[in-house]
Short mmCIF file of C-alpha atoms and ligand atoms in Angstrom, two decimals:
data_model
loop_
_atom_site.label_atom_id
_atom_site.label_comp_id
_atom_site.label_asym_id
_atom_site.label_seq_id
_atom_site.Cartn_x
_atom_site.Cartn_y
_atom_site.Cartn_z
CA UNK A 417 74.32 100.45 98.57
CA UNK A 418 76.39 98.22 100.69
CA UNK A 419 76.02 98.27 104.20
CA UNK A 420 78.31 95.89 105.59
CA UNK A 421 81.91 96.24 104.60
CA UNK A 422 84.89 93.43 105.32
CA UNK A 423 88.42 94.88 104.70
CA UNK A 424 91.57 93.32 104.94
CA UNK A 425 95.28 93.48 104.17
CA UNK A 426 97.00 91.02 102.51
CA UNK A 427 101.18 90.49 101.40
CA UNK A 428 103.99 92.38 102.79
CA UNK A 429 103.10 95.07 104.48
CA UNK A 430 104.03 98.57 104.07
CA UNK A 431 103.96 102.18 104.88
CA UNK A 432 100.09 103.60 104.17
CA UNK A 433 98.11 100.51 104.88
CA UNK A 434 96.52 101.67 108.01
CA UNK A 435 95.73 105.00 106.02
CA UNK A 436 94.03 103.32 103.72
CA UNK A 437 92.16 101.67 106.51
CA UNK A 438 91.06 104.71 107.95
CA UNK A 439 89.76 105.95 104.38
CA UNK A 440 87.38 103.39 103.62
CA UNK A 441 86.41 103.51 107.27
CA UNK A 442 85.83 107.11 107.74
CA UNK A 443 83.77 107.46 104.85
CA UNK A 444 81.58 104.15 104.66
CA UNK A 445 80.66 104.72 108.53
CA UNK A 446 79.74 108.82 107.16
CA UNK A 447 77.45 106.87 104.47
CA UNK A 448 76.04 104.66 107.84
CA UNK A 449 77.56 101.03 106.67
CA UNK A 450 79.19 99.20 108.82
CA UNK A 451 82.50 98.61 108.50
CA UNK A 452 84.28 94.97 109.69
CA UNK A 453 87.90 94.45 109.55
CA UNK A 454 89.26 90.98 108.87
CA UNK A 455 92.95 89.56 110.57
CA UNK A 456 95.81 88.88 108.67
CA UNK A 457 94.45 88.63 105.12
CA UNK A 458 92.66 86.20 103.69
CA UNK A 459 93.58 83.97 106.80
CA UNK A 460 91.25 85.88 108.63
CA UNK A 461 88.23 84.87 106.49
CA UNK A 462 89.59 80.84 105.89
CA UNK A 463 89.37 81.07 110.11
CA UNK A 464 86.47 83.82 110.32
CA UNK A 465 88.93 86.43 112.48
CA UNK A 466 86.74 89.69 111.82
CA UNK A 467 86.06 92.30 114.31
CA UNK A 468 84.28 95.95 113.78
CA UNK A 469 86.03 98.94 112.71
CA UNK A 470 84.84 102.12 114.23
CA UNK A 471 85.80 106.02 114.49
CA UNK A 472 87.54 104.48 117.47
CA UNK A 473 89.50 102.06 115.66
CA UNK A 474 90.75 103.98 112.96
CA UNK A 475 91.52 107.21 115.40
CA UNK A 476 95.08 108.06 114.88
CA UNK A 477 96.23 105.35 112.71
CA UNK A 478 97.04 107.94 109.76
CA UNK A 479 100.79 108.26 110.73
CA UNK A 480 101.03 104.82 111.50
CA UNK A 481 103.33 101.80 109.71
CA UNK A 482 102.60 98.33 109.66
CA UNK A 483 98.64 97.59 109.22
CA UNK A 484 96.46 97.37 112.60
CA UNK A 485 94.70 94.06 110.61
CA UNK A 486 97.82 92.21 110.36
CA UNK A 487 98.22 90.44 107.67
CA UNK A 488 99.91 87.38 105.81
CA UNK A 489 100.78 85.80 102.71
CA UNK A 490 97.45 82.93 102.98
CA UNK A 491 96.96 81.83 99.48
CA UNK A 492 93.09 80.22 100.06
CA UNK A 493 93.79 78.15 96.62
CA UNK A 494 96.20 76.24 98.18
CA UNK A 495 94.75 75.92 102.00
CA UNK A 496 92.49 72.88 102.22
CA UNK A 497 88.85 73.94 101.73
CA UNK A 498 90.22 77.42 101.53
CA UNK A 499 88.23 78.80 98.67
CA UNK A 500 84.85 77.08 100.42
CA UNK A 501 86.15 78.38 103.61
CA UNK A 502 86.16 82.55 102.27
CA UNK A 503 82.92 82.29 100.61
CA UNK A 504 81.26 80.85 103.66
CA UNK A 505 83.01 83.67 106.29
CA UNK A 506 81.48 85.69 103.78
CA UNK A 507 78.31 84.72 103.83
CA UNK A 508 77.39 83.77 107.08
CA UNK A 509 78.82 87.41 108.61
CA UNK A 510 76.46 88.95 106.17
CA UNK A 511 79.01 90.75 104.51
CA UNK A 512 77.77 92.75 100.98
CA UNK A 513 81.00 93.81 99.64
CA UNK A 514 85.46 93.38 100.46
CA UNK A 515 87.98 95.76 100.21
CA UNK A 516 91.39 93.87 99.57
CA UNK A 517 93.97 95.91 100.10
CA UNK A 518 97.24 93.94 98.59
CA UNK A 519 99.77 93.43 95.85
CA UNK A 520 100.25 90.95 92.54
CA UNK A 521 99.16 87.57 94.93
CA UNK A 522 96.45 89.41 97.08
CA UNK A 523 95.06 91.11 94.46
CA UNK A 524 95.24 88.30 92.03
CA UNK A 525 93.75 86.05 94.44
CA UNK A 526 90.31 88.19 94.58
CA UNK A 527 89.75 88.79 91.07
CA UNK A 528 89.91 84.78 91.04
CA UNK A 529 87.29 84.81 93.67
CA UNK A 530 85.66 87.63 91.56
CA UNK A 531 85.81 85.89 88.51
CA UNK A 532 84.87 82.03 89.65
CA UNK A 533 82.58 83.01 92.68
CA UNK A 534 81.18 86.51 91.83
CA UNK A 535 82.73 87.89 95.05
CA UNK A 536 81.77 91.47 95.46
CA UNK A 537 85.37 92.81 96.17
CA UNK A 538 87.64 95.82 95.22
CA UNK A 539 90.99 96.34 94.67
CA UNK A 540 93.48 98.80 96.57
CA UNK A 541 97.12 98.37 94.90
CA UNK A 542 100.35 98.20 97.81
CA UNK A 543 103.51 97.71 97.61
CA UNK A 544 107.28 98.88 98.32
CA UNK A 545 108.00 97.21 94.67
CA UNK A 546 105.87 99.19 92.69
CA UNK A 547 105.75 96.40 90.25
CA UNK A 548 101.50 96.38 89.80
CA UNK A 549 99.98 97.02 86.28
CA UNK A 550 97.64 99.57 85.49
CA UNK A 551 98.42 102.24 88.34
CA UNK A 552 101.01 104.41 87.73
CA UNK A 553 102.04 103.78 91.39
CA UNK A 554 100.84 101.84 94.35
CA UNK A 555 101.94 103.50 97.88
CA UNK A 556 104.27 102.54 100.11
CA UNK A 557 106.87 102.51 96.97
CA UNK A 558 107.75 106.36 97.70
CA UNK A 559 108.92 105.72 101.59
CA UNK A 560 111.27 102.50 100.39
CA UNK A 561 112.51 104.94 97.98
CA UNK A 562 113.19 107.65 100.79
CA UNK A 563 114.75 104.98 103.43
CA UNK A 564 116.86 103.63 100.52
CA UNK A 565 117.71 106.94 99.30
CA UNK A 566 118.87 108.20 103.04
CA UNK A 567 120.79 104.85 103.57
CA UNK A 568 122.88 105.95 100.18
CA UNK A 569 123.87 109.26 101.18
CA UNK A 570 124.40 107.82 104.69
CA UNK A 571 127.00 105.26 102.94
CA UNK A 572 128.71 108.21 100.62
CA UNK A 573 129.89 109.97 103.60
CA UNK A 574 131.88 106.89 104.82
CA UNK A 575 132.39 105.07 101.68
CA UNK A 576 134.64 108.29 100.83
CA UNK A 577 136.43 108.29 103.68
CA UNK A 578 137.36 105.19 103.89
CA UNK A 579 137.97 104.64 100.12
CA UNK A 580 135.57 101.81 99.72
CA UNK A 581 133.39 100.18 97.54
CA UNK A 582 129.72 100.20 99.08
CA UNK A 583 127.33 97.75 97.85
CA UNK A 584 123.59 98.04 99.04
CA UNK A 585 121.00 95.79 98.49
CA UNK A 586 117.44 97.09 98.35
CA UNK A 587 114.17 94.91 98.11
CA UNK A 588 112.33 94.26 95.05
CA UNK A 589 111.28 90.69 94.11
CA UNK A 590 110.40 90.90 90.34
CA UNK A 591 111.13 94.29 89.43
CA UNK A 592 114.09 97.04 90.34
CA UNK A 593 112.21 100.05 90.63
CA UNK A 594 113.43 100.60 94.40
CA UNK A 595 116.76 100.15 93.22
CA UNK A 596 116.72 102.44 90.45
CA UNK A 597 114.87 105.61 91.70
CA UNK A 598 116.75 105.63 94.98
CA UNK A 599 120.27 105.21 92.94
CA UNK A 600 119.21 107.93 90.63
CA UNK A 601 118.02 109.90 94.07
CA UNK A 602 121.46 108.96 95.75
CA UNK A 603 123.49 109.39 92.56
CA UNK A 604 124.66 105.83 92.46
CA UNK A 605 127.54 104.46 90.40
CA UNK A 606 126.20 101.13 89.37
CA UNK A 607 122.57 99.83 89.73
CA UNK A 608 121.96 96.01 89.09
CA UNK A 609 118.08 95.13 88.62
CA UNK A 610 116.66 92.08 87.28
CA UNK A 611 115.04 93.71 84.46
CA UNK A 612 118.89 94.70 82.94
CA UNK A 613 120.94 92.14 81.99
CA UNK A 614 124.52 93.80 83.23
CA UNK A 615 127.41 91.68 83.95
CA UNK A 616 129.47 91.69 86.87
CA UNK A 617 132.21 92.02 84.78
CA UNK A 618 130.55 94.73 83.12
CA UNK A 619 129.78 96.78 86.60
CA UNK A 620 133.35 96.27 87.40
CA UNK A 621 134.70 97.74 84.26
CA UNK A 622 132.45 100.93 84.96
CA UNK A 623 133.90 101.02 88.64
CA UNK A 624 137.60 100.85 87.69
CA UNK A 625 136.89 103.31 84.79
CA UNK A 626 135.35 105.94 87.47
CA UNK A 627 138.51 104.99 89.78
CA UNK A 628 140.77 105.77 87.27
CA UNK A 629 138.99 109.34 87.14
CA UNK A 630 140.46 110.26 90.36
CA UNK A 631 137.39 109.14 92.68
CA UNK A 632 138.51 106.74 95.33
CA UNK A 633 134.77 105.19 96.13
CA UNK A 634 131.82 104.36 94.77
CA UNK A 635 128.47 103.29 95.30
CA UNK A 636 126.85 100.02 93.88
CA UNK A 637 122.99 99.00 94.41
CA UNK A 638 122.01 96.23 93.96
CA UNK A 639 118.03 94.77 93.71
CA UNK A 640 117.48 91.56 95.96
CA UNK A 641 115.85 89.82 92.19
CA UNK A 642 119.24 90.65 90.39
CA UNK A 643 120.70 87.49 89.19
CA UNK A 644 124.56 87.49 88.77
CA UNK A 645 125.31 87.96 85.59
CA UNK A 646 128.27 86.66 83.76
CA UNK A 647 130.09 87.17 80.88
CA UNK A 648 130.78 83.37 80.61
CA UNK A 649 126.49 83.55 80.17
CA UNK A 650 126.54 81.87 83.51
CA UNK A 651 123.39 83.18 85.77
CA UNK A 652 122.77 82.70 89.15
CA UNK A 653 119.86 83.86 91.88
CA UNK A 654 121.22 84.62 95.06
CA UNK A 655 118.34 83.27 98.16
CA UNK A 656 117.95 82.83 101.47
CA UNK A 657 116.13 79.47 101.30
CA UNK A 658 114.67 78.01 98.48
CA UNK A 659 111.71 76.75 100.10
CA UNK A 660 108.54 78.77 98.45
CA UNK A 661 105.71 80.00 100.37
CA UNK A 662 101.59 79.98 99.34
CA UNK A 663 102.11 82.09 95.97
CA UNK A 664 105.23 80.07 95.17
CA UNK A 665 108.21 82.82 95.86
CA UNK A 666 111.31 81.97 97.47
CA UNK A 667 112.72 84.20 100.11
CA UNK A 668 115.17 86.58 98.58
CA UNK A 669 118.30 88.02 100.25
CA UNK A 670 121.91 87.65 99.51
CA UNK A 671 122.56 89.32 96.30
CA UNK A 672 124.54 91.80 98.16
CA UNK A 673 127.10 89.60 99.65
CA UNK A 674 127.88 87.11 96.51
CA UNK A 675 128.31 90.22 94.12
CA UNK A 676 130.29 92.44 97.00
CA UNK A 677 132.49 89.30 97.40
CA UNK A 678 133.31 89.73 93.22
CA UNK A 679 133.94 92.78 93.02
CA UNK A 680 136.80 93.11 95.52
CA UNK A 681 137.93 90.13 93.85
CA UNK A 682 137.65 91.18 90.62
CA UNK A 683 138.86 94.86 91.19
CA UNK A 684 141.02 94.75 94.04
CA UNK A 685 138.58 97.51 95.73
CA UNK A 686 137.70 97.05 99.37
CA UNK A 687 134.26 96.39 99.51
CA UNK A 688 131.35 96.75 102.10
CA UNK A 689 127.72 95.28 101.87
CA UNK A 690 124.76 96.53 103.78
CA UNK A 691 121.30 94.93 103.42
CA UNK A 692 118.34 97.28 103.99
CA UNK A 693 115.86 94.50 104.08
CA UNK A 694 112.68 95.38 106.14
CA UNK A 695 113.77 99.06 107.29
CA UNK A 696 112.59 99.85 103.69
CA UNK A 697 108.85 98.35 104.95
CA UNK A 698 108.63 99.94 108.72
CA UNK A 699 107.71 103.11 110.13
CA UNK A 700 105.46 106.12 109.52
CA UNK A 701 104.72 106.63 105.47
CA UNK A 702 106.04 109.92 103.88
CA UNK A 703 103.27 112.38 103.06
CA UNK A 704 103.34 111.56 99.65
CA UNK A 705 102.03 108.02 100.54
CA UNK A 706 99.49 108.92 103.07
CA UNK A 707 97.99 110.84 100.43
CA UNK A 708 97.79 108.70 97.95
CA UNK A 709 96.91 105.50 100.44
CA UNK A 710 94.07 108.24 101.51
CA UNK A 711 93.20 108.74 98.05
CA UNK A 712 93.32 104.80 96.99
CA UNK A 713 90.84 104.58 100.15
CA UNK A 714 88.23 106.88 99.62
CA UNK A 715 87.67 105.59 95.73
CA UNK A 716 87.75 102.08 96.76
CA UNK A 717 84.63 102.96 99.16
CA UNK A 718 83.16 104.89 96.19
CA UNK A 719 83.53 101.83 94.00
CA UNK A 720 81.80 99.84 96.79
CA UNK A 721 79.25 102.52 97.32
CA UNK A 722 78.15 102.06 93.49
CA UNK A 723 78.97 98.68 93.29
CA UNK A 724 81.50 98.79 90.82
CA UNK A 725 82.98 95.12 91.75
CA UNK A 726 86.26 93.17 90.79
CA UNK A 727 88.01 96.75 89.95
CA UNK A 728 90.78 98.51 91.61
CA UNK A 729 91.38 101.88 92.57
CA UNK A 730 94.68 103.09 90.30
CA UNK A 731 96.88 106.43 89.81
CA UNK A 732 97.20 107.52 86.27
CA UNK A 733 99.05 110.78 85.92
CA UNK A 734 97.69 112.82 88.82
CA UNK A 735 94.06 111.32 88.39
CA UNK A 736 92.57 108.13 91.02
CA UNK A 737 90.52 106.29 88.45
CA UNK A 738 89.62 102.33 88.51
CA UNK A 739 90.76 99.49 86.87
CA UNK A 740 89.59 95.71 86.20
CA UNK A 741 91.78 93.96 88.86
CA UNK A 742 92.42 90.90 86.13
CA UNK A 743 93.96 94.38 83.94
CA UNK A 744 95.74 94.85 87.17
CA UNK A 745 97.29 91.17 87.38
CA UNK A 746 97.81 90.18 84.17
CA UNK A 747 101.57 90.93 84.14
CA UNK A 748 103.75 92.74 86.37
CA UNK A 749 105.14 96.77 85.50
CA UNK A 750 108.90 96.50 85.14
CA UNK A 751 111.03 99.53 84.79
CA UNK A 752 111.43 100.88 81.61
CA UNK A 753 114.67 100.92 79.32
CA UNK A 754 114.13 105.07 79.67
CA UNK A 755 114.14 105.14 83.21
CA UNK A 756 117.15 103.29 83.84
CA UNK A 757 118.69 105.42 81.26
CA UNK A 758 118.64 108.07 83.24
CA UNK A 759 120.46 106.54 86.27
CA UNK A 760 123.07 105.11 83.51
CA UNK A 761 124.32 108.29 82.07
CA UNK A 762 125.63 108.37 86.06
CA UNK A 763 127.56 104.95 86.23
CA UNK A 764 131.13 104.53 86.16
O1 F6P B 925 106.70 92.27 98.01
C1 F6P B 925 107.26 93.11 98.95
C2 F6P B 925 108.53 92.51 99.53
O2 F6P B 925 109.04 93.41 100.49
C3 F6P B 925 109.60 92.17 98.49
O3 F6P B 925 110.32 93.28 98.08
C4 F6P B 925 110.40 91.14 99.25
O4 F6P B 925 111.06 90.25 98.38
C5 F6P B 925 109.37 90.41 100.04
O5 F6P B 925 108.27 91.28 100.18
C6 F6P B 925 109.85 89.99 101.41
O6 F6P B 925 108.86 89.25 102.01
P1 F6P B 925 108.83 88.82 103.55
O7 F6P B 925 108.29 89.97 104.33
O8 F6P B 925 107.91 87.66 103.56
O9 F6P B 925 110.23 88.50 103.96
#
């Protein structure tokens, strides 16, 4: 039985983290470990930042966005002595097991250490993208949903009266799972994710062919990993700077603008772009995700409890079970060809 317990959050944050916290907290104190919480990721163990979690601590953090650890995107294979640096933190705070609470880079960073150095850590899957393997969903993916899904009907009301073409542009690095439940949620007219490859051209055909219907506006979202998409087979990623941090990702953001910009062009509609950005990552998580971050939180200080290592708590169907975390971050979940189906039989 473990009795010293390091947890830390890792990535982007978003809505459920601190509920997660509060999980493993609640119930490895109840067993009588101890529980330590570690700053800002894996930064926090290269620079040994830990400091105790008690009922204190995690007292009224349920509601709460953001993650009271902080966290940040520290890669420890690519800090000098980073690797060396963990394991010792580790070792010399005495801790016996880690709860990593992350997504794809996180997450893929300890079941290296798990793998290579035998760390004893466990998986809890976050993210707004939803794009993790082997867990049906990971939490924080149903309140970016809801926030994108408000912002659309928000943007109907004025799109009509104005007669406009409203473009939004939701987050989603790899994957455009965002995009397409909240345009399916919204009843959007077009939805442009990385995983489909629709033209611009092809988008604007749709929007003149609804026009032509009789309806004066429509709505267009857009995923921040679309790539512009041409007929001429031209392709083109839209990004804030190209620079690429720790785990090698540029900074996304912009998709919005260049494809708004064609499509007034290319239809002769006046056009608006919004950018949700980070609203989709702040404030309180809907129910939905404090339940399952609660859920994700209590099996991950199960798995610790029985020392079931390098796995990861995971929702399949209604059921929390646990996964290898190398099943986890093998490859990345993309959106089915069936699910965007369904948001197709609405465009145009
Ligand atoms: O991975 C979650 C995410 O919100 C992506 O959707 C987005 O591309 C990225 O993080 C933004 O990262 P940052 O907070 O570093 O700007």
């Amino acid at each position: 039985m473990a009795s010293r317990i390091g947890i830390l959050t890792g990535g982007g944050d978003c809505p459920g983290l601190n509920a997660v916290i509060r999980a493993v907290t609640r119930r490895s104190l109840d067993r009588g470990s101890e529980v330590i919480g570690i700053r800002e990721g894996w930064l926090g163990l290269v620079e040994g930042r830990l400091e105790p979690l008690g009922y204190r601590e995690i007292s009224g953090i349920l509601p709460r966005g953001g993650t009271i650890l902080g966290t940040s995107r520290t890669n420890p294979y690519k800090t000098d002595g980073g690797v060396e640096r963990v394991l010792h933190t580790f070792g010399e705070n005495g801790l016996d097991a880690l709860v990593a609470i992350g997504g794809e880079d996180t997450l893929g960073v300890a079941a290296s250490l798990h793998a290579e150095h035998g760390l004893p850590v466990v998986g809890v899957p976050k993210t707004i993208d939803n794009d993790l393997s082997a867990t049906d969903y990971t939490f924080g993916f149903d309140t970016a949903v809801w926030i994108a899904t408000e912002a659309i009907d928000r943007l109907h009301t004025t799109a009509e009266a104005h007669n406009r073409v409203m473009v939004v542009e939701v987050m989603g690095r790899h994957t455009g799972w965002i995009a397409v439940m909240s345009g399916i949620a919204g009843g959007a007219d077009m939805i442009l994710i990385p995983e489909q490859p629709v033209t611009v051209e092809q988008a604007c055909t749709e929007l003149r062919r609804r026009h032509e219907r009789g309806k004066d506006f429509s709505i267009v979202v857009v995923s921040e990993g679309y790539e512009l998409t041409y007929e001429s087979g031209e392709r083109r990623a839209v990004a804030q700077e190209a620079q690429t941090d720790q785990f090698g990702h540029i900074r996304l953001g912009g998709v919005g603008d260049a494809l708004g910009r064609d499509i007034e062009e290319r239809t002769g509609y006046e056009t608006r772009v919004t950018v949700l950005g980070h609203v989709q990552r702040g404030g309180s998580p809907t129910p939905r995700d404090r339940i399952l971050a609660t859920r994700f939180g209590l099996k991950a200080a199960d798995l610790v409890d029985a020392g079931l290592f390098g796995r990861m708590a995971s929702l399949q169907g209604d059921a929390i079970i646990d996964v290898t975390l190398e099943e986890a971050t093998r490859e990345l979940k993309t959106v089915p060809p069936a699910v965007y189906d369904v948001a197709k039989a609405f465009f145009g």
